Tab-separated table of C-alpha atoms and ligand atoms in Angstrom:
chain	number	residue	atom	x	y	z
U	767	MET	CA	0.689	-51.875	1.929
U	768	HIS	CA	3.644	-49.653	1.364
U	769	ASN	CA	6.659	-48.868	3.669
U	770	VAL	CA	6.048	-45.361	4.995
U	771	ILE	CA	8.800	-42.840	4.590
U	772	ILE	CA	9.595	-39.361	5.394
U	773	ALA	CA	12.597	-37.169	4.773
U	774	GLY	CA	13.555	-33.523	5.559
U	775	THR	CA	16.250	-31.002	5.658
U	776	ILE	CA	18.508	-30.298	8.301
U	777	ASN	CA	16.053	-28.014	10.303
U	778	SER	CA	13.363	-30.650	10.411
U	779	VAL	CA	14.863	-33.416	12.814
U	780	ASN	CA	12.482	-32.515	15.720
U	781	ALA	CA	9.420	-32.278	13.488
U	782	ILE	CA	9.966	-35.646	11.443
U	783	PRO	CA	8.727	-37.789	14.435
U	784	LYS	CA	5.093	-36.001	14.123
U	785	GLY	CA	5.070	-36.946	10.485
U	786	MET	CA	6.198	-40.421	11.041
U	787	GLU	CA	3.595	-40.919	13.721
U	788	LEU	CA	0.860	-39.814	11.251
U	789	LEU	CA	2.049	-41.971	8.413
U	790	LEU	CA	2.103	-45.071	10.888
U	791	GLN	CA	-1.350	-44.263	11.719
U	792	GLY	CA	-2.375	-44.562	8.066
U	793	LYS	CA	-2.598	-40.798	7.274
U	794	SER	CA	-1.834	-39.394	4.031
U	795	ALA	CA	1.456	-38.123	2.784
U	796	LEU	CA	-0.239	-34.660	2.433
U	797	ASP	CA	-1.216	-34.763	6.102
U	798	ALA	CA	2.264	-35.816	7.200
U	799	VAL	CA	4.055	-33.154	5.098
U	800	GLU	CA	1.644	-30.298	6.391
U	801	GLU	CA	1.834	-31.243	9.976
U	802	THR	CA	5.700	-31.831	9.928
U	803	ILE	CA	6.337	-28.404	8.104
U	804	LYS	CA	3.890	-26.601	10.601
U	805	ILE	CA	6.217	-27.709	13.451
U	806	VAL	CA	9.151	-26.091	11.788
U	807	GLU	CA	7.279	-22.991	10.934
U	808	ASP	CA	6.228	-22.709	14.532
U	809	ASN	CA	9.844	-23.000	15.769
U	810	PRO	CA	10.808	-19.472	16.954
U	811	ASN	CA	14.284	-20.390	16.886
U	812	ASP	CA	14.252	-21.177	13.025
U	813	TRP	CA	15.018	-17.810	11.475
U	814	SER	CA	14.570	-19.101	7.944
U	815	VAL	CA	10.925	-20.540	8.064
U	816	GLY	CA	7.632	-19.277	9.476
U	817	SER	CA	7.177	-16.974	12.389
U	818	GLY	CA	10.687	-16.047	13.648
U	819	GLY	CA	11.989	-15.777	9.904
U	820	LEU	CA	14.065	-12.897	8.986
U	821	PRO	CA	12.264	-10.158	7.290
U	822	ASN	CA	12.700	-8.414	4.089
U	823	LEU	CA	14.826	-5.124	3.647
U	824	LEU	CA	11.961	-3.131	5.061
U	825	GLY	CA	11.667	-5.177	8.072
U	826	GLU	CA	8.525	-7.188	7.034
U	827	VAL	CA	8.430	-10.891	7.283
U	828	GLU	CA	7.164	-12.358	3.907
U	829	LEU	CA	6.428	-16.138	3.828
U	830	ASP	CA	6.374	-18.553	0.886
U	831	ALA	CA	5.289	-22.273	0.674
U	832	SER	CA	4.184	-24.986	-1.540
U	833	ILE	CA	2.660	-28.369	-1.489
U	834	MET	CA	2.517	-30.825	-4.287
U	835	ASP	CA	0.327	-34.093	-4.330
U	836	GLY	CA	2.152	-36.674	-6.482
U	837	LYS	CA	-0.995	-38.619	-6.971
U	838	THR	CA	-2.954	-35.954	-8.671
U	839	LEU	CA	-0.259	-33.551	-9.697
U	840	LYS	CA	-2.337	-30.884	-7.882
U	841	THR	CA	-0.414	-28.053	-6.146
U	842	GLY	CA	-1.026	-25.062	-4.018
U	843	ALA	CA	1.309	-22.247	-3.034
U	844	VAL	CA	1.490	-18.801	-1.433
U	845	ALA	CA	4.083	-16.215	-1.802
U	846	GLY	CA	4.626	-12.958	0.235
U	847	LEU	CA	2.183	-14.025	2.920
U	848	LYS	CA	2.619	-11.329	5.759
U	849	LYS	CA	-0.024	-11.951	8.475
U	850	TYR	CA	-0.183	-15.792	8.849
U	851	LYS	CA	2.337	-18.183	10.396
U	852	ASN	CA	1.518	-21.437	8.521
U	853	PRO	CA	1.980	-20.761	4.928
U	854	ILE	CA	1.992	-24.630	4.267
U	855	SER	CA	-1.533	-25.050	5.518
U	856	ILE	CA	-2.692	-21.970	3.488
U	857	ALA	CA	-0.833	-23.454	0.491
U	858	ARG	CA	-2.781	-26.708	0.940
U	859	GLN	CA	-6.074	-24.801	1.112
U	860	VAL	CA	-5.221	-23.078	-2.082
U	861	MET	CA	-4.752	-26.643	-3.630
U	862	GLU	CA	-7.851	-28.078	-2.247
U	863	GLN	CA	-10.294	-25.232	-2.249
U	864	THR	CA	-9.404	-23.074	-5.303
U	865	PRO	CA	-9.051	-23.667	-9.074
U	866	HIS	CA	-5.606	-21.869	-8.682
U	867	ALA	CA	-2.073	-23.035	-7.912
U	868	LEU	CA	-0.408	-19.806	-6.464
U	869	LEU	CA	-1.706	-16.924	-4.425
U	870	VAL	CA	0.566	-13.960	-3.728
U	871	GLY	CA	0.715	-11.007	-1.262
U	872	GLU	CA	-2.403	-9.256	-0.174
U	873	GLY	CA	-4.462	-11.897	-1.988
U	874	ALA	CA	-2.827	-14.751	-0.125
U	875	ASP	CA	-3.502	-12.942	3.217
U	876	GLN	CA	-7.089	-12.275	2.336
U	877	PHE	CA	-7.659	-15.906	1.377
U	878	ALA	CA	-6.217	-16.944	4.815
U	879	SER	CA	-8.392	-14.515	6.526
U	880	VAL	CA	-11.453	-15.761	4.734
U	881	LEU	CA	-10.529	-19.276	5.915
U	882	CYS	CA	-10.386	-17.908	9.512
U	883	PHE	CA	-6.707	-18.627	10.000
U	884	GLU	CA	-5.511	-16.590	12.985
U	885	GLU	CA	-3.596	-13.431	12.231
U	886	THR	CA	0.012	-13.331	13.948
U	887	GLU	CA	2.680	-10.841	14.165
U	888	LEU	CA	5.574	-12.679	12.162
U	889	LEU	CA	8.420	-10.503	13.111
U	890	SER	CA	10.017	-11.941	16.231
U	891	GLU	CA	12.057	-9.601	18.622
U	892	ASN	CA	15.152	-11.586	17.701
U	893	ALA	CA	14.522	-11.209	13.960
U	894	SER	CA	13.960	-7.562	14.331
U	895	ASP	CA	17.250	-7.192	16.253
U	896	ILE	CA	19.191	-8.978	13.575
U	897	HIS	CA	17.481	-6.927	10.945
U	898	GLN	CA	18.590	-3.724	12.650
U	899	ASP	CA	21.995	-4.948	13.037
U	900	PHE	CA	22.189	-5.692	9.499
U	901	LEU	CA	20.933	-2.256	8.515
U	902	SER	CA	23.253	-0.443	10.993
U	903	GLY	CA	26.506	-2.118	10.365
U	904	LYS	CA	26.744	-4.774	7.471
U	905	SER	CA	24.745	-3.101	4.649
U	906	LEU	CA	26.787	-3.159	1.388
U	907	VAL	CA	26.325	0.392	0.527
U	908	ASN	CA	29.580	2.414	0.674
U	909	LYS	CA	28.985	4.663	3.626
U	910	PRO	CA	27.709	2.974	6.772
U	911	TYR	CA	24.273	4.129	7.786
U	912	ASP	CA	23.670	5.925	11.071
U	913	ALA	CA	22.409	3.051	13.493
U	914	GLU	CA	20.379	5.370	15.483
U	915	GLU	CA	18.627	6.684	12.424
U	916	THR	CA	17.931	3.289	10.953
U	917	MET	CA	16.588	2.107	14.169
U	918	LYS	CA	14.170	4.802	14.516
U	919	LYS	CA	11.323	3.946	12.025
U	920	LYS	CA	10.420	2.348	8.926
U	921	GLU	CA	10.952	5.346	6.677
U	922	CYS	CA	14.629	5.041	7.422
U	923	TYR	CA	14.603	1.341	6.152
U	924	PHE	CA	12.918	2.699	3.048
U	925	LYS	CA	15.873	5.084	2.522
U	926	ILE	CA	18.285	2.260	2.514
U	927	PHE	CA	16.149	0.327	0.054
U	928	GLN	CA	15.981	3.443	-2.215
U	929	ARG	CA	19.704	3.978	-1.884
U	930	LEU	CA	20.450	0.344	-2.793
U	931	VAL	CA	18.386	0.625	-5.899
U	932	GLN	CA	19.597	4.261	-6.874
U	933	GLU	CA	23.255	3.333	-6.442
U	934	LYS	CA	22.694	0.073	-8.315
U	935	LYS	CA	24.180	-1.853	-5.428
U	936	MET	CA	21.493	-4.552	-5.401
U	937	MET	CA	23.439	-7.061	-7.383
U	938	GLU	CA	26.543	-6.565	-5.196
U	939	TRP	CA	24.435	-6.801	-1.967
U	940	TYR	CA	22.593	-9.945	-3.273
U	941	THR	CA	25.807	-11.804	-4.456
U	942	LYS	CA	27.269	-11.391	-0.862
U	943	TYR	CA	24.366	-11.814	1.318
U	944	ALA	CA	22.538	-14.638	-0.737
U	945	LYS	CA	25.337	-16.863	0.292
U	946	GLU	CA	24.991	-16.580	3.837
U	947	ASN	CA	21.285	-15.612	4.426
U	948	HIS	CA	19.176	-18.601	3.421
U	949	GLY	CA	17.122	-21.418	4.825
U	950	THR	CA	14.108	-23.413	3.954
U	951	VAL	CA	12.427	-26.665	5.035
U	952	ASN	CA	11.792	-29.346	2.615
U	953	ILE	CA	9.761	-32.458	3.480
U	954	ILE	CA	9.027	-35.424	1.252
U	955	ALA	CA	6.715	-38.174	2.380
U	956	LYS	CA	5.352	-41.545	1.065
U	957	ASP	CA	2.425	-42.922	2.814
U	958	MET	CA	0.919	-46.494	2.960
U	959	ASN	CA	-0.910	-46.160	-0.231
U	960	GLY	CA	2.454	-45.236	-1.889
U	961	ASP	CA	1.318	-41.670	-2.554
U	962	ILE	CA	3.978	-39.089	-2.442
U	963	CYS	CA	3.754	-35.577	-1.340
U	964	CYS	CA	6.336	-32.801	-1.272
U	965	GLY	CA	6.230	-29.574	0.769
U	966	VAL	CA	8.488	-26.482	1.078
U	967	SER	CA	8.209	-23.478	3.289
U	968	THR	CA	10.508	-20.493	3.776
U	969	SER	CA	10.847	-16.806	4.886
U	970	GLY	CA	13.127	-16.576	1.780
U	971	LEU	CA	16.340	-14.703	1.414
U	972	SER	CA	16.870	-12.714	4.484
U	973	PHE	CA	16.674	-8.811	3.920
U	974	LYS	CA	15.308	-9.518	0.372
U	975	LEU	CA	13.619	-6.852	-1.749
U	976	PRO	CA	9.964	-6.527	-0.636
U	977	GLY	CA	8.182	-8.796	-3.160
U	978	ARG	CA	11.090	-10.894	-4.019
U	979	THR	CA	9.916	-14.552	-4.343
U	980	GLY	CA	12.259	-17.329	-4.458
U	981	ASP	CA	11.823	-20.931	-5.727
U	982	SER	CA	9.858	-22.413	-2.819
U	983	PRO	CA	6.538	-21.612	-4.067
U	984	ILE	CA	7.457	-22.014	-7.628
U	985	ILE	CA	6.432	-25.466	-8.756
U	986	GLY	CA	9.030	-27.068	-10.917
U	987	ALA	CA	11.732	-24.812	-9.374
U	988	GLY	CA	11.662	-25.562	-5.578
U	989	ASN	CA	9.083	-28.395	-5.445
U	990	TYR	CA	7.796	-31.138	-7.654
U	991	ALA	CA	6.216	-34.408	-6.993
U	992	ASP	CA	4.823	-37.131	-9.173
U	993	ASN	CA	3.898	-40.622	-7.808
U	994	ARG	CA	5.064	-42.312	-11.035
U	995	TYR	CA	8.745	-41.163	-10.480
U	996	GLY	CA	9.200	-39.469	-7.131
U	997	ALA	CA	9.757	-36.067	-5.791
U	998	ALA	CA	12.445	-33.244	-5.313
U	999	ALA	CA	12.758	-30.016	-3.416
U	1000	CYS	CA	15.320	-27.353	-3.039
U	1001	ILE	CA	17.059	-25.089	-0.531
U	1002	GLY	CA	19.554	-22.316	-1.383
U	1003	VAL	CA	19.594	-19.561	-3.818
U	1004	GLY	CA	16.085	-19.570	-5.127
U	1005	GLU	CA	16.840	-17.533	-8.329
U	1006	ILE	CA	19.146	-20.404	-9.559
U	1007	ALA	CA	16.359	-23.095	-8.804
U	1008	ILE	CA	13.970	-21.001	-10.853
U	1009	ARG	CA	16.340	-20.398	-13.740
U	1010	LEU	CA	17.068	-24.000	-14.030
U	1011	SER	CA	13.716	-25.476	-12.940
U	1012	LEU	CA	15.701	-27.646	-10.685
U	1013	ALA	CA	13.258	-29.872	-8.850
U	1014	ARG	CA	11.409	-30.747	-12.147
U	1015	ILE	CA	14.832	-31.755	-13.644
U	1016	ALA	CA	15.490	-34.207	-10.974
U	1017	VAL	CA	11.929	-35.786	-11.326
U	1018	TYR	CA	12.452	-35.710	-15.027
U	1019	GLU	CA	15.677	-37.542	-14.709
U	1020	MET	CA	14.005	-40.254	-12.646
U	1021	SER	CA	11.121	-40.567	-15.309
U	1022	LYS	CA	13.973	-41.432	-17.801
U	1023	GLY	CA	15.174	-44.229	-15.524
U	1024	LYS	CA	17.807	-42.481	-13.433
U	1025	THR	CA	18.141	-43.339	-9.709
U	1026	ALA	CA	17.414	-40.705	-7.088
U	1027	GLU	CA	21.224	-40.424	-6.580
U	1028	GLU	CA	21.840	-39.916	-10.168
U	1029	ALA	CA	18.859	-37.482	-10.707
U	1030	ALA	CA	20.129	-35.302	-7.609
U	1031	ILE	CA	23.642	-35.196	-8.998
U	1032	LEU	CA	22.478	-34.380	-12.544
U	1033	ALA	CA	20.128	-31.627	-11.308
U	1034	ILE	CA	22.851	-29.878	-9.195
U	1035	GLU	CA	25.399	-30.244	-12.156
U	1036	THR	CA	23.133	-28.210	-14.305
U	1037	ILE	CA	24.356	-25.094	-12.109
U	1038	LYS	CA	27.485	-25.401	-14.253
U	1039	ASP	CA	25.458	-24.487	-17.360
U	1040	LEU	CA	25.196	-20.965	-15.970
U	1041	GLY	CA	28.958	-20.482	-15.973
U	1042	GLU	CA	28.947	-18.248	-13.019
U	1043	ASP	CA	29.438	-18.359	-9.329
U	1044	ALA	CA	25.749	-19.094	-8.966
U	1045	GLY	CA	25.513	-19.663	-5.309
U	1046	PHE	CA	24.550	-22.351	-3.072
U	1047	LEU	CA	21.984	-25.113	-3.767
U	1048	THR	CA	20.792	-28.308	-2.136
U	1049	ILE	CA	18.260	-30.811	-3.528
U	1050	LEU	CA	16.464	-33.410	-1.646
U	1051	VAL	CA	15.188	-36.208	-4.001
U	1052	MET	CA	12.999	-39.334	-3.308
U	1053	ASP	CA	12.266	-41.888	-5.922
U	1054	LYS	CA	8.869	-43.762	-6.144
U	1055	GLU	CA	10.159	-46.579	-4.117
U	1056	GLY	CA	11.270	-44.149	-1.346
U	1057	HIS	CA	15.073	-44.117	-1.869
U	1058	THR	CA	16.123	-40.699	-0.871
U	1059	VAL	CA	19.273	-38.761	-1.346
U	1060	SER	CA	20.333	-35.153	-1.099
U	1061	ALA	CA	23.134	-33.387	-3.186
U	1062	ALA	CA	24.600	-29.962	-2.650
U	1063	ASN	CA	27.184	-27.794	-4.154
U	1064	PHE	CA	28.629	-26.980	-0.891
U	1065	GLU	CA	30.046	-29.280	1.974
U	1066	PHE	CA	29.311	-27.587	5.178
U	1067	SER	CA	26.288	-25.788	6.518
U	1068	ILE	CA	27.253	-22.343	7.486
U	1069	PHE	CA	24.762	-22.201	10.392
U	1070	HIS	CA	25.073	-25.581	11.727
U	1071	GLN	CA	28.851	-25.849	11.333
U	1072	GLU	CA	28.683	-29.407	10.246
U	1073	ARG	CA	28.470	-31.427	6.992
U	1074	MET	CA	25.309	-30.769	4.970
U	1075	HIS	CA	22.891	-33.599	5.722
U	1076	PHE	CA	19.247	-34.481	5.773
U	1077	TRP	CA	17.021	-36.627	8.012
U	1078	ILE	CA	15.109	-39.751	7.177
U	1079	ALA	CA	12.709	-41.988	8.915
U	1080	ASP	CA	10.733	-45.029	7.738
U	1081	SER	CA	8.579	-47.897	9.097
U	1082	LEU	CA	11.503	-50.023	10.029
U	1083	ASN	CA	13.582	-47.062	11.589
U	1084	PRO	CA	10.935	-44.577	12.700
U	1085	ILE	CA	13.547	-42.430	14.580
U	1086	PRO	CA	15.153	-39.902	12.225
U	1087	THR	CA	18.364	-40.982	10.938
U	1088	LYS	CA	21.019	-38.554	9.754
U	1089	ARG	CA	22.409	-38.944	6.186
U	1090	GLU	CA	25.096	-36.819	4.617
U	1091	CYS	CA	24.403	-34.913	1.382
U	1092	LEU	CA	26.462	-35.803	-1.706
U	1093	TYR	CA	28.767	-33.112	-2.704
U	1094	VAL	CA	28.676	-31.950	-6.214
U	1095	ASP	CA	31.407	-29.436	-7.323
U	1096	THR	CA	29.805	-26.854	-9.646
U	1097	THR	CA	32.658	-24.306	-9.956
U	1098	THR	CA	33.519	-23.697	-13.515
U	1099	GLU	CA	37.116	-23.473	-14.587
U	1100	LYS	CA	36.705	-19.887	-15.860
U	1101	GLU	CA	34.046	-17.389	-16.105
U	1102	GLY	CA	31.949	-17.938	-19.077
U	1103	GLU	CA	32.643	-21.615	-19.354
U	1104	GLY	CA	28.778	-22.420	-19.059
U	1105	TYR	CA	26.895	-23.675	-22.104
U	1106	HIS	CA	24.541	-20.761	-22.363
U	1107	ARG	CA	26.840	-17.769	-22.163
G	1742	LIG	N1	15.305	-21.125	-1.581
G	1742	LIG	C1	14.620	-20.069	-0.610
G	1742	LIG	C2	14.520	-18.851	-1.401
G	1742	LIG	O1	15.280	-18.504	-2.355
G	1742	LIG	C3	15.576	-19.756	0.517
G	1742	LIG	C4	16.679	-20.669	0.806
G	1742	LIG	O2	16.577	-21.892	0.827
G	1742	LIG	O3	17.732	-20.316	1.210
G	1742	LIG	O4	13.714	-18.056	-1.081
């Protein structure tokens, strides 16, 4: 019988005990990951995951999630889910009940409806207020928008969206706001059978373009698990994790004999290949024995005002213990230094 282990990102501390309880009862890593993530998704104060998550530019919450079973390499994911609050459970159903790996948008909502998941209003009052503040004062477009006008109705949001696109300000906007407006939950668990599962859930980049999908539901980018080597999951600027297939890189490195620590550092170091100020990324990596580390290219969490860290619990220490992330400097000496420029 294997030592059970569960590890998760900064925002999972209050959820990990539930996952641990399930693992100690002999439940599967899949069950532990799903139930742990559901608690984070249901936390109204977490504005980066589930209901309570910050919306897209038009004020609609779009949720992404994925789950991967390291035993079978089966996976399920949803992206752009708008009506249901537990995308991780719907992702698991995609894995278990369909021949597919990823359902998006309306199709994902329809699938959830067929399975009788309960429809929920995802936009919380708080998230709506933050969105309106953003539109009225902090938009990157040159002239500030009239707050009154933007607060009136959705067509006004659409105007802002149109203007960002027409004025070709989207890059500028994204570069600035992507650094500050992100968050995701990652959970990796190993059960008594030694099976590993990895789950990821997010409302994505705040105020993103409608339909924008990050790395969280993209297997290989934001999530990967393989019992033979271990698992990895990411938080941060999803586009970078997609461009580099970051989670898969870490698992690949472990398949070549690297430790979890080496694999996490090597994965984050690949950001240098891009030769640009690519943005923030954190990777959580567990090897097949359960050794777990996290590496990040930034030292402090903007929101929690403390060093980047993750939480871990196991059979011997079932209370979540805090561990600091390894810091990896990915700044390049000069623009264009990356290998692929
Ligand atoms: N990685 C997520 C995304 O890009 C969000 C985040 O972790 O900040 O959608």
